[in-house]
Amino acid sequence: MQENPVRKQRILSGIQPTGTPTLGNYIGAMRNWKLLEDEYDCLYMIADLHTITVRQDPAKFRQNAMQMLGLLLASGLNPDKSVLFFQSHVPQHAQLGWLLDCFTYMGEMNRMTQFKDKSAKHADNINCGLFTYPVLMAGDILLYQANLVPVGRDQTQHLEICRDIAMRVNGIYGHVFTIPEGYYSKVGARVMSLQDPTRKMSKSEAEDSFISVLDTPDVIRRKYRRAVTDSDACIRFDPENKPGVSNLLSIICALTGGDMDQLVASFEGKGYGELKAAVTDVTVETLAPIQAEFARVMKDKAYMESVYRAGAQRAGALAERTLQKFMKKIGYVQK
Ligand code: TYM
């Protein structure tokens, strides 16, 4: 991150290392991160503190975390421009999380849909971390005084609560935190499941319902071939009545940057087989260079280490400034 006389707006976003990211993660978040790198001061974090709200196998967890760093680098992020780091390497996240817990109400957390979904899914492990997850996430954003947070639509509720907490704190102590805004893609902010296009694409669902960014061309072809569409054989963008077809169209649009009307017109007189072939081609074309770069970068452990160490240092310095400012306002004796 360069020091500029006029400070660029700041961006913070994060992704959990819960496995190989999906095409939804890529389109909704990772792809935008690279696009924003030149215009903003960007910090991108592997949200590994969040991940243990669901029990993890230690060896697999470590591997997933390094894989995520490899994929962020492979997707084109430049660590000389953006700060790339592991959340767990910057202890201020946990510290601010605690402080903000004391400024957040149980009722607010009870309303969070992700908590309801995840506690239904992991009924044997409804832990306090799962409950206060959005507070930790609010702290992630507020620590860096981020102006913008590029995320998919599934994070909207978390962003709203982050803003509410920040405004509450500012209301009590005067200005402490910048109030952040969400930044969403025009198309692809909610990529849907290939098997049930009324639900978001998610790696915690059945294998055939998502494309992973490391899927081979054959697997990608097979998954799209099996993707649920509808029976009226007409290619038109209508997410409400034709969610499956509209999802495939959105994926093409998001990956090519093309215009939806033109795309739909190009399928005039064509069938779903052709639509599926087209979405397969753009997906394979997008992912192939990322996969090749991923294979290369993962062999260079020393480079990866240097990236995350430098990232933690740069992020830590910024985080400490905000944490100290807030602690002073609360009334803690200064170190
Ligand atoms: P996570 O790891 O579930 O997802 C990472 C990013 O991918 C987006 N995303 C999608 N976008 C479009 N379509 C989909 N089907 C889809 N699935 C996922 C998510 O919206 C997200 O942007 N809580 C966050 C991680 C986090 C964070 C933060 C994000 C922790 N602290 C601070 C921003 C700022 C999460 O679990 O994302």
Short mmCIF file of C-alpha atoms and ligand atoms in Angstrom, two decimals:
data_model
loop_
_atom_site.label_atom_id
_atom_site.label_comp_id
_atom_site.label_asym_id
_atom_site.label_seq_id
_atom_site.Cartn_x
_atom_site.Cartn_y
_atom_site.Cartn_z
CA MET A 1 0.00 0.00 0.00
CA GLN A 2 1.57 3.29 -1.06
CA GLU A 3 1.46 6.43 1.04
CA ASN A 4 -0.34 9.02 -1.05
CA PRO A 5 -0.72 12.70 -0.28
CA VAL A 6 -4.45 12.25 -0.94
CA ARG A 7 -5.39 9.00 0.70
CA LYS A 8 -7.22 6.61 -1.56
CA GLN A 9 -10.39 5.09 -0.20
CA ARG A 10 -9.75 1.93 1.74
CA ILE A 11 -11.13 -1.53 1.06
CA LEU A 12 -11.22 -4.52 3.36
CA SER A 13 -12.63 -7.89 2.51
CA GLY A 14 -12.21 -11.47 3.62
CA ILE A 15 -12.78 -15.06 2.66
CA GLN A 16 -12.91 -18.13 4.85
CA PRO A 17 -10.46 -20.97 4.23
CA THR A 18 -13.14 -23.64 4.50
CA GLY A 19 -12.12 -25.56 1.37
CA THR A 20 -11.61 -24.77 -2.27
CA PRO A 21 -13.56 -21.62 -3.16
CA THR A 22 -16.49 -21.90 -5.56
CA LEU A 23 -17.19 -20.01 -8.72
CA GLY A 24 -19.62 -18.03 -6.53
CA ASN A 25 -16.77 -16.88 -4.28
CA TYR A 26 -14.72 -16.06 -7.35
CA ILE A 27 -17.39 -14.07 -9.17
CA GLY A 28 -18.94 -12.45 -6.10
CA ALA A 29 -15.69 -11.49 -4.41
CA MET A 30 -12.20 -12.58 -5.53
CA ARG A 31 -12.51 -11.33 -9.10
CA ASN A 32 -13.56 -7.87 -7.92
CA TRP A 33 -10.71 -7.67 -5.46
CA LYS A 34 -8.23 -7.65 -8.30
CA LEU A 35 -10.24 -5.10 -10.25
CA LEU A 36 -10.22 -2.70 -7.29
CA GLU A 37 -6.53 -3.02 -6.53
CA ASP A 38 -5.34 0.01 -8.48
CA GLU A 39 -8.02 2.44 -7.45
CA TYR A 40 -8.13 1.73 -3.72
CA ASP A 41 -5.91 0.88 -0.77
CA CYS A 42 -6.87 -2.75 -0.38
CA LEU A 43 -6.54 -5.23 2.45
CA TYR A 44 -7.65 -8.80 1.79
CA MET A 45 -7.79 -11.22 4.62
CA ILE A 46 -8.07 -14.97 4.95
CA ALA A 47 -10.72 -15.09 7.67
CA ASP A 48 -9.33 -18.03 9.60
CA LEU A 49 -10.64 -16.91 13.02
CA HIS A 50 -14.16 -17.17 11.62
CA THR A 51 -13.54 -20.68 10.33
CA ILE A 52 -13.37 -22.39 13.72
CA THR A 53 -17.00 -21.53 14.42
CA VAL A 54 -17.39 -24.90 12.68
CA ARG A 55 -15.08 -27.68 13.91
CA GLN A 56 -11.99 -28.14 11.69
CA ASP A 57 -9.50 -30.94 11.24
CA PRO A 58 -6.15 -29.23 12.10
CA ALA A 59 -4.07 -30.58 9.18
CA LYS A 60 -6.82 -29.94 6.64
CA PHE A 61 -7.46 -26.46 8.07
CA ARG A 62 -3.79 -25.47 7.70
CA GLN A 63 -3.74 -26.84 4.17
CA ASN A 64 -6.93 -24.98 3.23
CA ALA A 65 -5.52 -21.73 4.60
CA MET A 66 -2.34 -21.99 2.51
CA GLN A 67 -4.38 -23.06 -0.50
CA MET A 68 -6.54 -19.97 -0.12
CA LEU A 69 -3.48 -17.74 -0.08
CA GLY A 70 -2.22 -19.55 -3.19
CA LEU A 71 -5.55 -18.98 -4.92
CA LEU A 72 -5.67 -15.29 -4.05
CA LEU A 73 -2.22 -14.86 -5.54
CA ALA A 74 -3.15 -17.02 -8.54
CA SER A 75 -6.28 -14.95 -9.14
CA GLY A 76 -3.96 -12.05 -9.83
CA LEU A 77 -3.75 -10.10 -6.59
CA ASN A 78 -0.48 -8.25 -6.32
CA PRO A 79 0.94 -8.29 -2.77
CA ASP A 80 2.94 -5.15 -3.51
CA LYS A 81 -0.34 -3.31 -4.00
CA SER A 82 -2.78 -5.14 -1.73
CA VAL A 83 -2.14 -6.28 1.81
CA LEU A 84 -2.76 -10.04 1.97
CA PHE A 85 -2.82 -11.59 5.41
CA PHE A 86 -4.17 -14.21 7.75
CA GLN A 87 -6.67 -12.81 10.25
CA SER A 88 -5.19 -14.94 13.03
CA HIS A 89 -1.79 -13.22 12.55
CA VAL A 90 -3.26 -9.88 13.59
CA PRO A 91 -4.42 -10.31 17.21
CA GLN A 92 -6.22 -6.97 17.15
CA HIS A 93 -9.12 -8.72 15.37
CA ALA A 94 -9.88 -10.83 18.43
CA GLN A 95 -9.31 -7.86 20.74
CA LEU A 96 -11.66 -5.56 18.89
CA GLY A 97 -14.14 -8.42 18.56
CA TRP A 98 -14.37 -8.59 22.36
CA LEU A 99 -14.76 -4.86 22.78
CA LEU A 100 -17.51 -4.76 20.17
CA ASP A 101 -19.29 -7.72 21.77
CA CYS A 102 -19.98 -5.31 24.61
CA PHE A 103 -21.64 -2.87 22.19
CA THR A 104 -23.88 -5.42 20.47
CA TYR A 105 -27.22 -6.75 21.68
CA MET A 106 -28.27 -10.38 21.87
CA GLY A 107 -31.47 -9.48 20.00
CA GLU A 108 -29.43 -8.19 17.06
CA MET A 109 -27.48 -11.42 16.81
CA ASN A 110 -30.63 -13.51 17.17
CA ARG A 111 -31.94 -12.00 13.96
CA MET A 112 -28.95 -13.06 11.85
CA THR A 113 -30.06 -15.52 9.18
CA GLN A 114 -26.61 -17.11 8.90
CA PHE A 115 -26.70 -18.02 12.57
CA LYS A 116 -30.09 -19.65 12.11
CA ASP A 117 -28.92 -21.57 9.02
CA LYS A 118 -25.61 -22.68 10.50
CA SER A 119 -27.03 -23.69 13.85
CA ALA A 120 -29.60 -25.84 12.05
CA LYS A 121 -26.79 -27.44 10.06
CA HIS A 122 -24.45 -27.97 13.03
CA ALA A 123 -26.96 -28.70 15.76
CA ASP A 124 -24.31 -30.51 17.85
CA ASN A 125 -22.02 -27.48 17.97
CA ILE A 126 -23.99 -24.25 18.37
CA ASN A 127 -21.13 -22.37 19.98
CA CYS A 128 -20.89 -18.77 21.17
CA GLY A 129 -18.46 -17.95 18.35
CA LEU A 130 -21.10 -18.87 15.80
CA PHE A 131 -23.48 -16.54 17.57
CA THR A 132 -21.13 -13.55 17.72
CA TYR A 133 -19.54 -14.19 14.30
CA PRO A 134 -20.98 -10.95 12.84
CA VAL A 135 -19.35 -8.91 15.62
CA LEU A 136 -15.93 -10.34 14.80
CA MET A 137 -16.62 -9.53 11.16
CA ALA A 138 -17.66 -5.99 12.05
CA GLY A 139 -14.35 -5.59 13.85
CA ASP A 140 -12.46 -6.86 10.78
CA ILE A 141 -13.87 -4.03 8.75
CA LEU A 142 -13.79 -1.27 11.37
CA LEU A 143 -10.18 -1.98 12.41
CA TYR A 144 -8.99 -0.68 9.06
CA GLN A 145 -11.42 2.24 8.79
CA ALA A 146 -12.58 0.67 5.53
CA ASN A 147 -14.80 2.75 3.26
CA LEU A 148 -15.88 -0.12 1.01
CA VAL A 149 -16.35 -3.84 1.50
CA PRO A 150 -16.59 -5.88 -1.72
CA VAL A 151 -18.68 -8.96 -0.94
CA GLY A 152 -21.45 -11.11 -2.35
CA ARG A 153 -25.10 -10.44 -1.51
CA ASP A 154 -25.15 -13.11 1.20
CA GLN A 155 -23.08 -10.76 3.38
CA THR A 156 -25.51 -7.82 3.26
CA GLN A 157 -26.99 -8.49 6.69
CA HIS A 158 -23.51 -8.71 8.24
CA LEU A 159 -22.56 -5.42 6.69
CA GLU A 160 -25.70 -3.75 8.01
CA ILE A 161 -24.97 -4.86 11.56
CA CYS A 162 -21.39 -3.65 11.18
CA ARG A 163 -22.67 -0.21 10.26
CA ASP A 164 -25.14 -0.25 13.16
CA ILE A 165 -22.41 -1.13 15.66
CA ALA A 166 -20.06 1.51 14.25
CA MET A 167 -22.74 4.20 14.43
CA ARG A 168 -23.60 3.18 17.97
CA VAL A 169 -19.98 3.50 19.07
CA ASN A 170 -19.56 6.82 17.26
CA GLY A 171 -22.78 8.01 18.88
CA ILE A 172 -21.35 7.33 22.33
CA TYR A 173 -17.72 8.45 21.93
CA GLY A 174 -17.62 10.77 18.92
CA HIS A 175 -15.88 9.65 15.75
CA VAL A 176 -14.09 6.34 16.25
CA PHE A 177 -14.93 4.32 13.13
CA THR A 178 -15.49 5.05 9.45
CA ILE A 179 -18.94 3.83 8.42
CA PRO A 180 -18.37 1.30 5.61
CA GLU A 181 -20.49 0.60 2.54
CA GLY A 182 -20.99 -2.70 0.74
CA TYR A 183 -19.65 -3.01 -2.79
CA TYR A 184 -21.49 -5.53 -4.96
CA SER A 185 -21.06 -6.73 -8.54
CA LYS A 186 -23.83 -5.67 -10.91
CA VAL A 187 -24.08 -9.25 -12.14
CA GLY A 188 -22.97 -12.24 -10.13
CA ALA A 189 -23.37 -10.83 -6.62
CA ARG A 190 -25.36 -13.99 -5.90
CA VAL A 191 -24.33 -16.97 -8.00
CA MET A 192 -26.89 -19.73 -7.52
CA SER A 193 -26.61 -23.47 -6.98
CA LEU A 194 -26.58 -25.54 -10.17
CA GLN A 195 -28.90 -28.08 -8.58
CA ASP A 196 -31.30 -25.75 -6.80
CA PRO A 197 -31.06 -22.33 -8.45
CA THR A 198 -33.22 -20.74 -5.77
CA ARG A 199 -30.34 -21.18 -3.28
CA LYS A 200 -26.87 -19.64 -3.38
CA MET A 201 -23.96 -21.65 -4.72
CA SER A 202 -22.10 -22.94 -1.68
CA LYS A 203 -19.29 -25.40 -1.08
CA SER A 204 -21.17 -26.87 1.86
CA GLU A 205 -23.84 -28.25 -0.49
CA ALA A 206 -23.74 -31.34 -2.75
CA GLU A 207 -20.70 -31.61 -5.05
CA ASP A 208 -22.72 -31.27 -8.27
CA SER A 209 -24.31 -28.04 -7.13
CA PHE A 210 -21.16 -25.91 -7.31
CA ILE A 211 -18.14 -25.35 -9.54
CA SER A 212 -14.91 -25.23 -7.57
CA VAL A 213 -12.18 -22.97 -8.93
CA LEU A 214 -9.90 -26.01 -9.12
CA ASP A 215 -12.34 -28.25 -11.04
CA THR A 216 -10.94 -29.78 -14.24
CA PRO A 217 -12.59 -28.97 -17.59
CA ASP A 218 -14.26 -32.41 -17.65
CA VAL A 219 -15.77 -31.95 -14.21
CA ILE A 220 -16.95 -28.44 -15.11
CA ARG A 221 -18.59 -29.75 -18.31
CA ARG A 222 -20.30 -32.56 -16.41
CA LYS A 223 -21.63 -30.27 -13.65
CA TYR A 224 -23.06 -27.76 -16.11
CA ARG A 225 -24.56 -30.54 -18.23
CA ARG A 226 -26.46 -31.70 -15.13
CA ALA A 227 -27.43 -28.18 -14.08
CA VAL A 228 -31.13 -27.74 -13.43
CA THR A 229 -32.92 -25.54 -16.00
CA ASP A 230 -36.63 -25.71 -16.86
CA SER A 231 -38.87 -27.25 -19.48
CA ASP A 232 -39.83 -24.31 -21.65
CA ALA A 233 -36.69 -24.33 -23.80
CA CYS A 234 -36.46 -20.56 -24.14
CA ILE A 235 -33.29 -18.63 -23.28
CA ARG A 236 -34.32 -15.46 -21.50
CA PHE A 237 -33.06 -13.61 -18.40
CA ASP A 238 -35.85 -13.94 -15.84
CA PRO A 239 -34.44 -14.91 -12.41
CA GLU A 240 -37.88 -15.28 -10.86
CA ASN A 241 -39.48 -17.62 -13.39
CA LYS A 242 -36.34 -19.12 -14.93
CA PRO A 243 -33.75 -19.19 -12.12
CA GLY A 244 -31.58 -21.96 -13.60
CA VAL A 245 -31.23 -20.46 -17.07
CA SER A 246 -30.81 -16.94 -15.64
CA ASN A 247 -28.03 -18.15 -13.36
CA LEU A 248 -26.09 -19.61 -16.30
CA LEU A 249 -26.59 -16.38 -18.26
CA SER A 250 -25.37 -14.34 -15.28
CA ILE A 251 -22.25 -16.46 -14.97
CA ILE A 252 -21.40 -15.86 -18.63
CA CYS A 253 -22.08 -12.13 -18.29
CA ALA A 254 -20.03 -11.82 -15.12
CA LEU A 255 -17.06 -13.69 -16.58
CA THR A 256 -17.05 -11.97 -19.98
CA GLY A 257 -18.11 -8.54 -18.75
CA GLY A 258 -20.66 -8.53 -21.59
CA ASP A 259 -24.11 -7.02 -21.81
CA MET A 260 -27.07 -9.23 -20.80
CA ASP A 261 -29.42 -8.15 -23.61
CA GLN A 262 -26.78 -8.80 -26.24
CA LEU A 263 -25.95 -12.13 -24.68
CA VAL A 264 -29.59 -13.23 -24.67
CA ALA A 265 -29.99 -12.06 -28.29
CA SER A 266 -26.97 -14.17 -29.29
CA PHE A 267 -28.86 -17.28 -28.12
CA GLU A 268 -31.91 -16.59 -30.25
CA GLY A 269 -33.14 -19.86 -31.77
CA LYS A 270 -30.61 -21.87 -29.75
CA GLY A 271 -31.22 -24.50 -27.08
CA TYR A 272 -30.08 -25.18 -23.53
CA GLY A 273 -27.34 -27.50 -24.81
CA GLU A 274 -25.70 -24.52 -26.50
CA LEU A 275 -26.13 -22.34 -23.42
CA LYS A 276 -24.46 -24.99 -21.28
CA ALA A 277 -21.62 -25.40 -23.78
CA ALA A 278 -21.07 -21.63 -23.75
CA VAL A 279 -21.00 -21.33 -19.96
CA THR A 280 -18.62 -24.30 -19.83
CA ASP A 281 -16.26 -22.63 -22.29
CA VAL A 282 -16.07 -19.28 -20.48
CA THR A 283 -15.66 -20.96 -17.10
CA VAL A 284 -12.85 -23.21 -18.34
CA GLU A 285 -11.16 -20.25 -20.06
CA THR A 286 -11.36 -18.16 -16.89
CA LEU A 287 -10.16 -20.84 -14.51
CA ALA A 288 -7.38 -22.41 -16.61
CA PRO A 289 -4.81 -19.60 -16.10
CA ILE A 290 -5.68 -19.37 -12.40
CA GLN A 291 -5.17 -23.10 -11.97
CA ALA A 292 -1.83 -22.99 -13.79
CA GLU A 293 -0.61 -20.09 -11.67
CA PHE A 294 -1.89 -21.78 -8.52
CA ALA A 295 0.17 -24.91 -9.27
CA ARG A 296 3.24 -22.71 -9.75
CA VAL A 297 2.84 -20.49 -6.69
CA MET A 298 2.05 -23.35 -4.30
CA LYS A 299 5.54 -24.75 -4.96
CA ASP A 300 7.11 -21.51 -3.74
CA LYS A 301 6.52 -21.77 -0.01
CA ALA A 302 9.21 -19.19 0.79
CA TYR A 303 7.46 -16.61 -1.37
CA MET A 304 4.09 -17.37 0.19
CA GLU A 305 5.55 -16.99 3.66
CA SER A 306 7.10 -13.68 2.76
CA VAL A 307 3.73 -12.47 1.48
CA TYR A 308 1.73 -13.36 4.58
CA ARG A 309 4.42 -12.15 7.01
CA ALA A 310 4.69 -8.77 5.34
CA GLY A 311 0.88 -8.64 5.13
CA ALA A 312 0.46 -9.25 8.86
CA GLN A 313 2.96 -6.53 9.66
CA ARG A 314 1.31 -3.92 7.48
CA ALA A 315 -2.20 -4.87 8.58
CA GLY A 316 -1.15 -5.05 12.25
CA ALA A 317 0.23 -1.51 12.24
CA LEU A 318 -3.03 -0.11 10.86
CA ALA A 319 -5.15 -2.24 13.17
CA GLU A 320 -3.24 -1.17 16.26
CA ARG A 321 -3.88 2.49 15.51
CA THR A 322 -7.65 1.99 15.48
CA LEU A 323 -7.64 -0.31 18.48
CA GLN A 324 -5.67 2.19 20.59
CA LYS A 325 -7.91 5.05 19.51
CA PHE A 326 -11.02 3.11 20.56
CA MET A 327 -9.52 1.90 23.85
CA LYS A 328 -8.53 5.43 24.75
CA LYS A 329 -12.06 6.64 24.04
CA ILE A 330 -13.52 3.88 26.22
CA GLY A 331 -11.25 4.97 29.06
CA TYR A 332 -8.57 2.29 29.30
CA VAL A 333 -5.25 3.30 30.83
CA GLN A 334 -2.84 3.78 27.91
CA LYS A 335 0.08 1.36 27.52
P1 TYM B 1 -17.19 -16.56 2.62
O1 TYM B 1 -15.87 -17.16 2.87
O2 TYM B 1 -18.41 -17.40 2.84
O3 TYM B 1 -17.29 -16.04 1.12
C1 TYM B 1 -16.28 -15.18 0.59
C2 TYM B 1 -16.91 -14.20 -0.38
O4 TYM B 1 -17.61 -14.88 -1.43
C3 TYM B 1 -18.93 -14.36 -1.54
N1 TYM B 1 -19.83 -15.43 -1.98
C4 TYM B 1 -20.62 -15.35 -3.06
N2 TYM B 1 -20.81 -14.37 -3.95
C5 TYM B 1 -21.70 -14.60 -4.94
N3 TYM B 1 -22.38 -15.77 -5.07
C6 TYM B 1 -22.23 -16.77 -4.19
N4 TYM B 1 -22.89 -17.91 -4.33
C7 TYM B 1 -21.31 -16.58 -3.12
N5 TYM B 1 -20.89 -17.38 -2.08
C8 TYM B 1 -19.99 -16.64 -1.40
C9 TYM B 1 -19.28 -13.89 -0.14
O5 TYM B 1 -20.31 -12.94 -0.16
C10 TYM B 1 -17.96 -13.31 0.30
O6 TYM B 1 -17.82 -12.00 -0.19
N6 TYM B 1 -18.05 -13.71 6.60
C11 TYM B 1 -17.32 -13.77 5.34
C12 TYM B 1 -15.81 -13.61 5.51
C13 TYM B 1 -15.42 -12.37 6.23
C14 TYM B 1 -15.47 -11.05 5.72
C15 TYM B 1 -14.97 -10.24 6.77
C16 TYM B 1 -15.89 -10.50 4.50
C17 TYM B 1 -14.93 -12.31 7.49
N7 TYM B 1 -14.64 -11.01 7.83
C18 TYM B 1 -14.89 -8.83 6.60
C19 TYM B 1 -15.81 -9.11 4.36
C20 TYM B 1 -15.31 -8.29 5.39
C21 TYM B 1 -17.56 -15.13 4.73
O7 TYM B 1 -17.81 -16.10 5.41
O8 TYM B 1 -17.34 -15.19 3.39
#
